[in-house]
Short mmCIF file of C-alpha atoms in Angstrom, two decimals:
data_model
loop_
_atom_site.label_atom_id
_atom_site.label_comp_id
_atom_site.label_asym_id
_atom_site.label_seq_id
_atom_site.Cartn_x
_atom_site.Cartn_y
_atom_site.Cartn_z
CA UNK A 1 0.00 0.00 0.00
CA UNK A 2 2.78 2.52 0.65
CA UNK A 3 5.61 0.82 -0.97
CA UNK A 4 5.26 3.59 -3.68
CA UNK A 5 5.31 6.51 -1.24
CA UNK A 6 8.34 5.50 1.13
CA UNK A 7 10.39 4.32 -1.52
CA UNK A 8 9.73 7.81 -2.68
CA UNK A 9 10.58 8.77 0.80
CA UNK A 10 13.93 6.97 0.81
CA UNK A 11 15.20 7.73 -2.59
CA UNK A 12 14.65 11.42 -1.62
CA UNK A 13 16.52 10.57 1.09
CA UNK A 14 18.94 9.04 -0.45
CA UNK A 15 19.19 11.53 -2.68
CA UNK A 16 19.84 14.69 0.09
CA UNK A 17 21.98 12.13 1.60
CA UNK A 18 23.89 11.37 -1.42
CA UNK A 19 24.30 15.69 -1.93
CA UNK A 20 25.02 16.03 2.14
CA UNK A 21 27.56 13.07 2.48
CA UNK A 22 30.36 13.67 4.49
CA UNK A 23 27.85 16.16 6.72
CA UNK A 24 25.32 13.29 7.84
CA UNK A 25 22.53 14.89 8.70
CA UNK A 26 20.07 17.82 6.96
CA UNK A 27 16.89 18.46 8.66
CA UNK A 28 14.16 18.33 5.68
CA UNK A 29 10.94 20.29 6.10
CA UNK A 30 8.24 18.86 8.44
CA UNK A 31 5.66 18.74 5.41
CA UNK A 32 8.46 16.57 3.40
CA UNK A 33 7.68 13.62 5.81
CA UNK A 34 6.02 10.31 4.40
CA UNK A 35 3.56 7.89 6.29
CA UNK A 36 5.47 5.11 7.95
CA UNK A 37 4.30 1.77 5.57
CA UNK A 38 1.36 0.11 7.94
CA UNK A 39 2.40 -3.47 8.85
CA UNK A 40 0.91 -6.36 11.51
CA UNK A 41 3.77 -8.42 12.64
CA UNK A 42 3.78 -11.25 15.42
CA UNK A 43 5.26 -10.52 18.65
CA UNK A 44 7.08 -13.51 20.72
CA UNK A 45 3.57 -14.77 21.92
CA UNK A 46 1.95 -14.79 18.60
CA UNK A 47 -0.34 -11.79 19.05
CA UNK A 48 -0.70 -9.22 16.26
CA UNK A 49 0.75 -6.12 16.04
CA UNK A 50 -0.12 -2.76 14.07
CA UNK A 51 1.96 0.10 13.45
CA UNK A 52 -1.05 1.45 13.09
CA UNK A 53 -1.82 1.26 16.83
CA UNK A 54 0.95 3.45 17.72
CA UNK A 55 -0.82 6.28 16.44
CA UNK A 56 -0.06 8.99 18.88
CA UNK A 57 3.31 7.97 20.07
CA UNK A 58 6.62 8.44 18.85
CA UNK A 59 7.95 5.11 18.09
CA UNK A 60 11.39 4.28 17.61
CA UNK A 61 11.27 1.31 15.15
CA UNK A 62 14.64 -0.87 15.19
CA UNK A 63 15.20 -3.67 12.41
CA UNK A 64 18.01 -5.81 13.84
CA UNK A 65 18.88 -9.41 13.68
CA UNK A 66 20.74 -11.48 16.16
CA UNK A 67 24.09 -11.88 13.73
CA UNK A 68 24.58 -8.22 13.63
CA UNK A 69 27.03 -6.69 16.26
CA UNK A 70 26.60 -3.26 15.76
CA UNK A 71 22.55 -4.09 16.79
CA UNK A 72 23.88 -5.28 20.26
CA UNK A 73 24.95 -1.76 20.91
CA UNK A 74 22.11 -0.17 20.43
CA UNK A 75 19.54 -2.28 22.08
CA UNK A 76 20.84 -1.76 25.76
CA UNK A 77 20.21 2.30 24.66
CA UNK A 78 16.88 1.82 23.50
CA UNK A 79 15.85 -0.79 26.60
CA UNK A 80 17.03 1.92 28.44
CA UNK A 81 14.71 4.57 26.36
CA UNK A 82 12.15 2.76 26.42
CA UNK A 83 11.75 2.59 30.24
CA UNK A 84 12.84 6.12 30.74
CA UNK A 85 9.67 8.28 27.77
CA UNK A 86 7.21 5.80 27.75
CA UNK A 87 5.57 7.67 29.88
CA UNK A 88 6.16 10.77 27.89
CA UNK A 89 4.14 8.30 24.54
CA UNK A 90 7.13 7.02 23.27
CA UNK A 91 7.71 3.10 22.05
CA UNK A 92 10.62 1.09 20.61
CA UNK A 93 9.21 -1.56 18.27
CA UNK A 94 11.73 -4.23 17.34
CA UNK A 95 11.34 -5.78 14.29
CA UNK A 96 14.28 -9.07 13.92
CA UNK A 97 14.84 -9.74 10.73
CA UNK A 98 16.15 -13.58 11.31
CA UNK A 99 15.25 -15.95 9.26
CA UNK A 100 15.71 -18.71 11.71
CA UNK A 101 12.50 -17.02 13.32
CA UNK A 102 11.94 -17.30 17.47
CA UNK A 103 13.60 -20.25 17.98
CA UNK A 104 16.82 -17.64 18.10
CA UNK A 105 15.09 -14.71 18.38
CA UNK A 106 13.77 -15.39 22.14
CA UNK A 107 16.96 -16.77 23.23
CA UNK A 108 18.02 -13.29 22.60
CA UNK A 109 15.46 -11.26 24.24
CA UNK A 110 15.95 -12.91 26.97
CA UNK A 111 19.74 -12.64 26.76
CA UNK A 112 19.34 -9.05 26.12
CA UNK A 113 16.70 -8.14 28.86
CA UNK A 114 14.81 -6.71 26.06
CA UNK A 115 11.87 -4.71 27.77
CA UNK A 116 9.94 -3.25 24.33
CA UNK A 117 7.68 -5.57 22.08
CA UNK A 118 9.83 -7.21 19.46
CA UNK A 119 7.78 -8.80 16.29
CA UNK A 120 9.08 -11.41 13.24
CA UNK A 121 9.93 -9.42 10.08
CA UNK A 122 9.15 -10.55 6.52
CA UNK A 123 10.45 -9.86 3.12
CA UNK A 124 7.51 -7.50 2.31
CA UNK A 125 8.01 -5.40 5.19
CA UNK A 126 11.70 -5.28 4.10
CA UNK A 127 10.88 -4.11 0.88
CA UNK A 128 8.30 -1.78 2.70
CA UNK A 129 11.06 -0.07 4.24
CA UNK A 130 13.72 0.38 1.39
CA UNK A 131 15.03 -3.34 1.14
CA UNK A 132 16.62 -3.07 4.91
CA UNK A 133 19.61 -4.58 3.62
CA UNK A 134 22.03 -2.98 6.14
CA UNK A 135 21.23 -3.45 9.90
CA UNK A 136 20.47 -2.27 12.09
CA UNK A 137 18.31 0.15 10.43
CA UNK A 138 16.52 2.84 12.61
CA UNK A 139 13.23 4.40 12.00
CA UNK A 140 11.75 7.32 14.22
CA UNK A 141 7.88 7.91 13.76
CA UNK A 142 6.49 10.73 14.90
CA UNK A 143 3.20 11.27 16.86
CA UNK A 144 1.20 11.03 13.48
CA UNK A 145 2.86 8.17 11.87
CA UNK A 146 4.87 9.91 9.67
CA UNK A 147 8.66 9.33 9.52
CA UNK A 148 11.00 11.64 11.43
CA UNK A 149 14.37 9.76 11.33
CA UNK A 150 15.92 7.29 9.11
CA UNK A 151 19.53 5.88 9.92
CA UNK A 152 21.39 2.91 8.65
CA UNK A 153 23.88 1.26 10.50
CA UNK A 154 25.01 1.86 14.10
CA UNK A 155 23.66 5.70 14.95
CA UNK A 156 24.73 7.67 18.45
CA UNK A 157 22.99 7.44 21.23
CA UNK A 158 23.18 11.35 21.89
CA UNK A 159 21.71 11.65 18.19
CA UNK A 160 18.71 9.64 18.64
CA UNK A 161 18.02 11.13 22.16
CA UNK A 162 17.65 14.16 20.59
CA UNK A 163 15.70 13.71 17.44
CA UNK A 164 13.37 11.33 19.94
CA UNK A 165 12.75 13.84 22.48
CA UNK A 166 12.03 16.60 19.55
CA UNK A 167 9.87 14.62 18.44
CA UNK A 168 8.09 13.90 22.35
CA UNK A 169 7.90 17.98 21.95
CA UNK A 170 6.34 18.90 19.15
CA UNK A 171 4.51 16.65 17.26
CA UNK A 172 6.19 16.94 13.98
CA UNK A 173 9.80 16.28 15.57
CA UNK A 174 13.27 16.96 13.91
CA UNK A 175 12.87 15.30 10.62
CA UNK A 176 16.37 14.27 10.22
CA UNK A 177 18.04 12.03 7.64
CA UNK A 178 21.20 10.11 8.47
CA UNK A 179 22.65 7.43 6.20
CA UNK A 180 26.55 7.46 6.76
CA UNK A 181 26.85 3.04 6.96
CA UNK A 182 25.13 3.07 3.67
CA UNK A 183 27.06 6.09 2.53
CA UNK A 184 30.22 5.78 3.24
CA UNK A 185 31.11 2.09 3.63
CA UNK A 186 34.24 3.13 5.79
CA UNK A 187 37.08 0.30 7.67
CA UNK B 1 49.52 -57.44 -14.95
CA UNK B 2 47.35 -54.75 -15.09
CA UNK B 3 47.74 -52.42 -17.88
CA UNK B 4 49.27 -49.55 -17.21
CA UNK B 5 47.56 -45.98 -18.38
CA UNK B 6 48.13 -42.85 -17.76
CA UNK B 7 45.23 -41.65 -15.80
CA UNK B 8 45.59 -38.09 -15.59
CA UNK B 9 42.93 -36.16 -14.17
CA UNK B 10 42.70 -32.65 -15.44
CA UNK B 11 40.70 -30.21 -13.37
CA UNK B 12 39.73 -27.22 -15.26
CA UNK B 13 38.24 -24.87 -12.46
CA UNK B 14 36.25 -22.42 -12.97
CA UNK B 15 34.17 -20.67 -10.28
CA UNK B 16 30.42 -19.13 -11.01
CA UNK B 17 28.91 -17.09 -8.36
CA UNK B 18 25.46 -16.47 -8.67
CA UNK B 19 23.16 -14.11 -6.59
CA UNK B 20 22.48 -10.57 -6.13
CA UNK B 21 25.44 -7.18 -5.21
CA UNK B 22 27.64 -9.79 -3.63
CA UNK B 23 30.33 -8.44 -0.87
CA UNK B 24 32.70 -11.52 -1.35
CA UNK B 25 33.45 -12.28 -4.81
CA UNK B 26 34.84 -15.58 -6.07
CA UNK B 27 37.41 -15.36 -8.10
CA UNK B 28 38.99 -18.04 -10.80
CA UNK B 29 41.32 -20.36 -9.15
CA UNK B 30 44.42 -22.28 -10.75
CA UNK B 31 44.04 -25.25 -13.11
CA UNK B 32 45.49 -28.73 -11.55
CA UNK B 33 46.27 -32.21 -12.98
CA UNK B 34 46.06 -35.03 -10.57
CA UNK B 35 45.46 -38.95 -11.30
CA UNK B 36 42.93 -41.56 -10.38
CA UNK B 37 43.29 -42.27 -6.95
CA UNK B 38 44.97 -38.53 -6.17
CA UNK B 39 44.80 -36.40 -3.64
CA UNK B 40 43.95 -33.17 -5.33
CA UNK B 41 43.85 -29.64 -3.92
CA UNK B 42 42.46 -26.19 -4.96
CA UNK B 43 42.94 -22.70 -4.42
CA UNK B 44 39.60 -20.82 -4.29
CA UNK B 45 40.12 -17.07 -4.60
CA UNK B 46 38.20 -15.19 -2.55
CA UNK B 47 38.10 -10.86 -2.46
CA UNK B 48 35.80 -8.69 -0.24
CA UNK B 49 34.54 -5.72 -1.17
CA UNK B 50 37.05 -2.80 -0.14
CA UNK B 51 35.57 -1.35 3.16
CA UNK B 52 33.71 -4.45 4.33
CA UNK B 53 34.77 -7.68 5.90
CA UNK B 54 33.63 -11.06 6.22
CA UNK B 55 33.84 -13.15 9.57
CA UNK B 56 36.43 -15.79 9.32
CA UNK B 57 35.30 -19.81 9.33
CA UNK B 58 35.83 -19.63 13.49
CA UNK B 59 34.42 -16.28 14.64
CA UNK B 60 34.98 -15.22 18.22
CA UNK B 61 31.81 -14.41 18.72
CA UNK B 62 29.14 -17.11 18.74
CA UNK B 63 26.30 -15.37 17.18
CA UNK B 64 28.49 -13.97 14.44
CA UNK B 65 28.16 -16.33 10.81
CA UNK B 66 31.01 -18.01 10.33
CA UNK B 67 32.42 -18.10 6.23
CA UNK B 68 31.72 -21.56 5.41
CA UNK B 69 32.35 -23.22 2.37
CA UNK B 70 29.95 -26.84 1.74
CA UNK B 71 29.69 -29.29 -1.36
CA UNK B 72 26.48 -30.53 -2.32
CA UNK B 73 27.69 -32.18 -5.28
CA UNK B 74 31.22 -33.57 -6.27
CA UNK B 75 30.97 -36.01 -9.18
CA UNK B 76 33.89 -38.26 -9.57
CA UNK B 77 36.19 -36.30 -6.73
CA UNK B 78 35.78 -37.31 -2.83
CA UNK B 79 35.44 -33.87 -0.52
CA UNK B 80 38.34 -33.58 1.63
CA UNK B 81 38.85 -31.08 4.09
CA UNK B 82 38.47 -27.15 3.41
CA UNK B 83 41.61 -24.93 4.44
CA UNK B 84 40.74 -21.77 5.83
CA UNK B 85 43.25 -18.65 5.96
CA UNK B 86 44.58 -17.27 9.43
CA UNK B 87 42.32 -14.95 9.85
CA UNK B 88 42.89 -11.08 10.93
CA UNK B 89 41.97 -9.97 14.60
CA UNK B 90 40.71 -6.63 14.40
CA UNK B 91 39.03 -4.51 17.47
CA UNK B 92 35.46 -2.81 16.19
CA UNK B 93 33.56 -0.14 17.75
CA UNK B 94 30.05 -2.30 17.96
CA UNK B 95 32.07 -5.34 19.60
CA UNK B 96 33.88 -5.10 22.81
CA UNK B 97 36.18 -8.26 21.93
CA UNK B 98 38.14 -7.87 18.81
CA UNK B 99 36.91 -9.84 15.71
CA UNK B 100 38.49 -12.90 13.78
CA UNK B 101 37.62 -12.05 10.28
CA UNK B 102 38.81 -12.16 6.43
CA UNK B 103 39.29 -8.73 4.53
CA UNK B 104 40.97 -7.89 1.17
CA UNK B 105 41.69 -11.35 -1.01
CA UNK B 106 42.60 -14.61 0.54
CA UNK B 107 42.35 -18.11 -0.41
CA UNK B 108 40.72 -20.77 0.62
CA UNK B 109 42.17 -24.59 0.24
CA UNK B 110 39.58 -27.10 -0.55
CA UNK B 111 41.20 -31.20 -1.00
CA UNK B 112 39.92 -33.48 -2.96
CA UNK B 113 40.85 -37.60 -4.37
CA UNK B 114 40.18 -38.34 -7.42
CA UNK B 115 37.80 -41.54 -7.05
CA UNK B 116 39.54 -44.83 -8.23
CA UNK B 117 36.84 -45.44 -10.66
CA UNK B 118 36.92 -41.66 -12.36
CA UNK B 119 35.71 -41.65 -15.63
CA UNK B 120 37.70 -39.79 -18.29
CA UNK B 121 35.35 -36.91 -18.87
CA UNK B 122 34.27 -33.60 -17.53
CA UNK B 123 32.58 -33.49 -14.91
CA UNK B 124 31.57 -30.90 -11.74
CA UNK B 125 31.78 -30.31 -7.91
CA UNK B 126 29.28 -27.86 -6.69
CA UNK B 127 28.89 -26.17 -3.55
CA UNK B 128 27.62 -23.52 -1.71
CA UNK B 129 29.44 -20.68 -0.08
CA UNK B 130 27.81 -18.94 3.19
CA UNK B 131 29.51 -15.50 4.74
CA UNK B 132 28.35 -12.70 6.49
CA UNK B 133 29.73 -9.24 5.36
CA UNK B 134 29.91 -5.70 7.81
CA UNK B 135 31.84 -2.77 7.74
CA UNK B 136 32.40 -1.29 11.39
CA UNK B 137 28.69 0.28 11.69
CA UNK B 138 26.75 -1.90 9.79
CA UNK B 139 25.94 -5.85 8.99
CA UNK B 140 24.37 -7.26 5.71
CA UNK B 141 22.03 -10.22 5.73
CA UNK B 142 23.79 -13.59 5.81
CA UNK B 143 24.11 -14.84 2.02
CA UNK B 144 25.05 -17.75 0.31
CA UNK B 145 26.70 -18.08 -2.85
CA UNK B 146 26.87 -20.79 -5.36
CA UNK B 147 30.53 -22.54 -6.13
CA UNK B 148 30.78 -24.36 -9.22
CA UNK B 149 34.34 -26.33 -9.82
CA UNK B 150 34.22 -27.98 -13.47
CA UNK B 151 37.02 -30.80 -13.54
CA UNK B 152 38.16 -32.79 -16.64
CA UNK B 153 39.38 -36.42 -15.86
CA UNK B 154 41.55 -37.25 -18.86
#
């Protein structure tokens, strides 16, 4: 349904990104911002979820998997959010993106503590989202479902602090872009 | 007495890769002569794409992919074992150990014998190739690549 309008989303994205690399980030005008694709996932005890629900809330929406190391760094930071704003209507949505499904993705959670809902990916949410073939990738919806923050690859904590409690401010939120792992491929 | 024949088994190699914007690329590898009954070997040269790396066939970390090289075919040659590089130990900012992993172009070994009843004749080993790629901020879904050896027995 909106595969059309976020690819849109990302190649303009891609796009400012490509023109801005080397200064990561550009802050896009609020009206620029694209719907967040719709999806219902499963969550770890089989019930449905819909982005859809979130309505309202800023969510920070993760897509990680359990072989990626720079995804271990981030989710103690966004356990952490989670329990400090969700008071404030904020949510972290993990989305793994294993193929090998539960049987190693709640291993994990439990490894990790994970405290936020976590839900199975699939290939057409993946395409949904621009192909999500670097992880983690990090999506940050604002309060009317519209995205605020894209950023491939390992981001800063300070960065997505920031941009997250923008966004718990006003309801259209920073709007920033930041692509450097897909970028510039660095090492 | 048995007569006596030259057997020589001539293994043309050539290595396809199929699949999608690859981050390890498999690249041709020597050509080798053994004989019936031979205990063959081949170089399999592999490159990763500048900037990324790929985590070696024993990573440190258990939930990282290890590079792993299978056959799942191998006509008139019996699989032997598979010779992996040292590997490079390398500290990243998203692991708090440092890594055992593969960068640049290295080889990989893999040993074969030449079955006692080889038919002179070409003929194919086929196999699949599994690796995980990064750079230091990001990973890239698991993949798996196909490795196609074609072998002449002469």
């Amino acid at each position: 349904m909106n595969t059309m309008r976020l690819s849109a989303v990302l190649a303009s994205m891609l796009l400012v990104g490509g023109i801005l690399a080397g200064c990561a980030k550009k802050q896009p005008p609020v009206t620029a911002r694209k719907t967040a694709p719709n999806f219902t996932l499963k969550d770890a005890e089989g019930k449905e979820v819909h982005l859809a629900d979130y309505r309202g809330k800023v969510v920070l929406l993760d897509f990680w998997a359990t072989w990626c190391g720079p995804c271990r760094i981030e989710i103690p930071w966004f356990r952490e959010m989670e329990t400090q704003k969700k008071d404030k209507g904020f949510a972290v949505l993990g989305v793994s993106m294993d193929d090998d499904g539960w049987k190693v993705v709640k291993p994990f959670i439990a490894e990790m503590k994970m405290n936020y809902r976590v839900v199975l990916g699939n290939d057409q949410v993946a395409k949904d989202y621009g192909g999500l073939d670097a992880l983690p990738t990090t999506f940050i919806i604002d309060r009317e479902g519209k995205i605020a923050f894209v950023h491939v690859g390992l981001t800063s904590r300070k960065d997505i602090d920031e941009v997250v409690d923008e966004s718990l401010r006003a309801p259209g939120g920073s709007g920033r872009i930041s692509l450097p792992a897909l970028l510039l491929p660095s090492r | 007495m048995p007569r006596k024949t030259v057997l020589g088994v001539f293994l043309g190699v050539t290595l396809l890769t199929a699949q999608g914007p690859d981050r390890l690329m498999v690249g041709q590898s020597d050509k080798l002569i053994g004989k019936r009954n031979a205990n063959v070997q081949i170089k399999i040269p592999l490159t990763v794409q500048k900037g990324f790396h790929v985590n070696s066939n024993k990573p440190r970390e258990e939930y990282l992919i290890p590079l792993k090289l299978t056959w799942t075919s191998t006509g008139a040659l019996q699989a032997g074992q598979i010779d992996y590089p040292a590997p490079s130990i390398e500290k990243f900012e998203f692991a708090e150990m440092p890594l055992s992993i593969y960068s640049g172009s290295f080889d990989v070994v893999a040993h074969f014998k030449v079955a006692s009843n080889a038919s002179a004749g070409p003929g194919a080993v086929s196999g699949k190739l599994r690796y995980q790629a990064c750079n230091d901020r990001a990973c890239f879904a698991p993949k798996t690549i196909d490795v196609t050896l074609v072998y002449q027995v002469e």
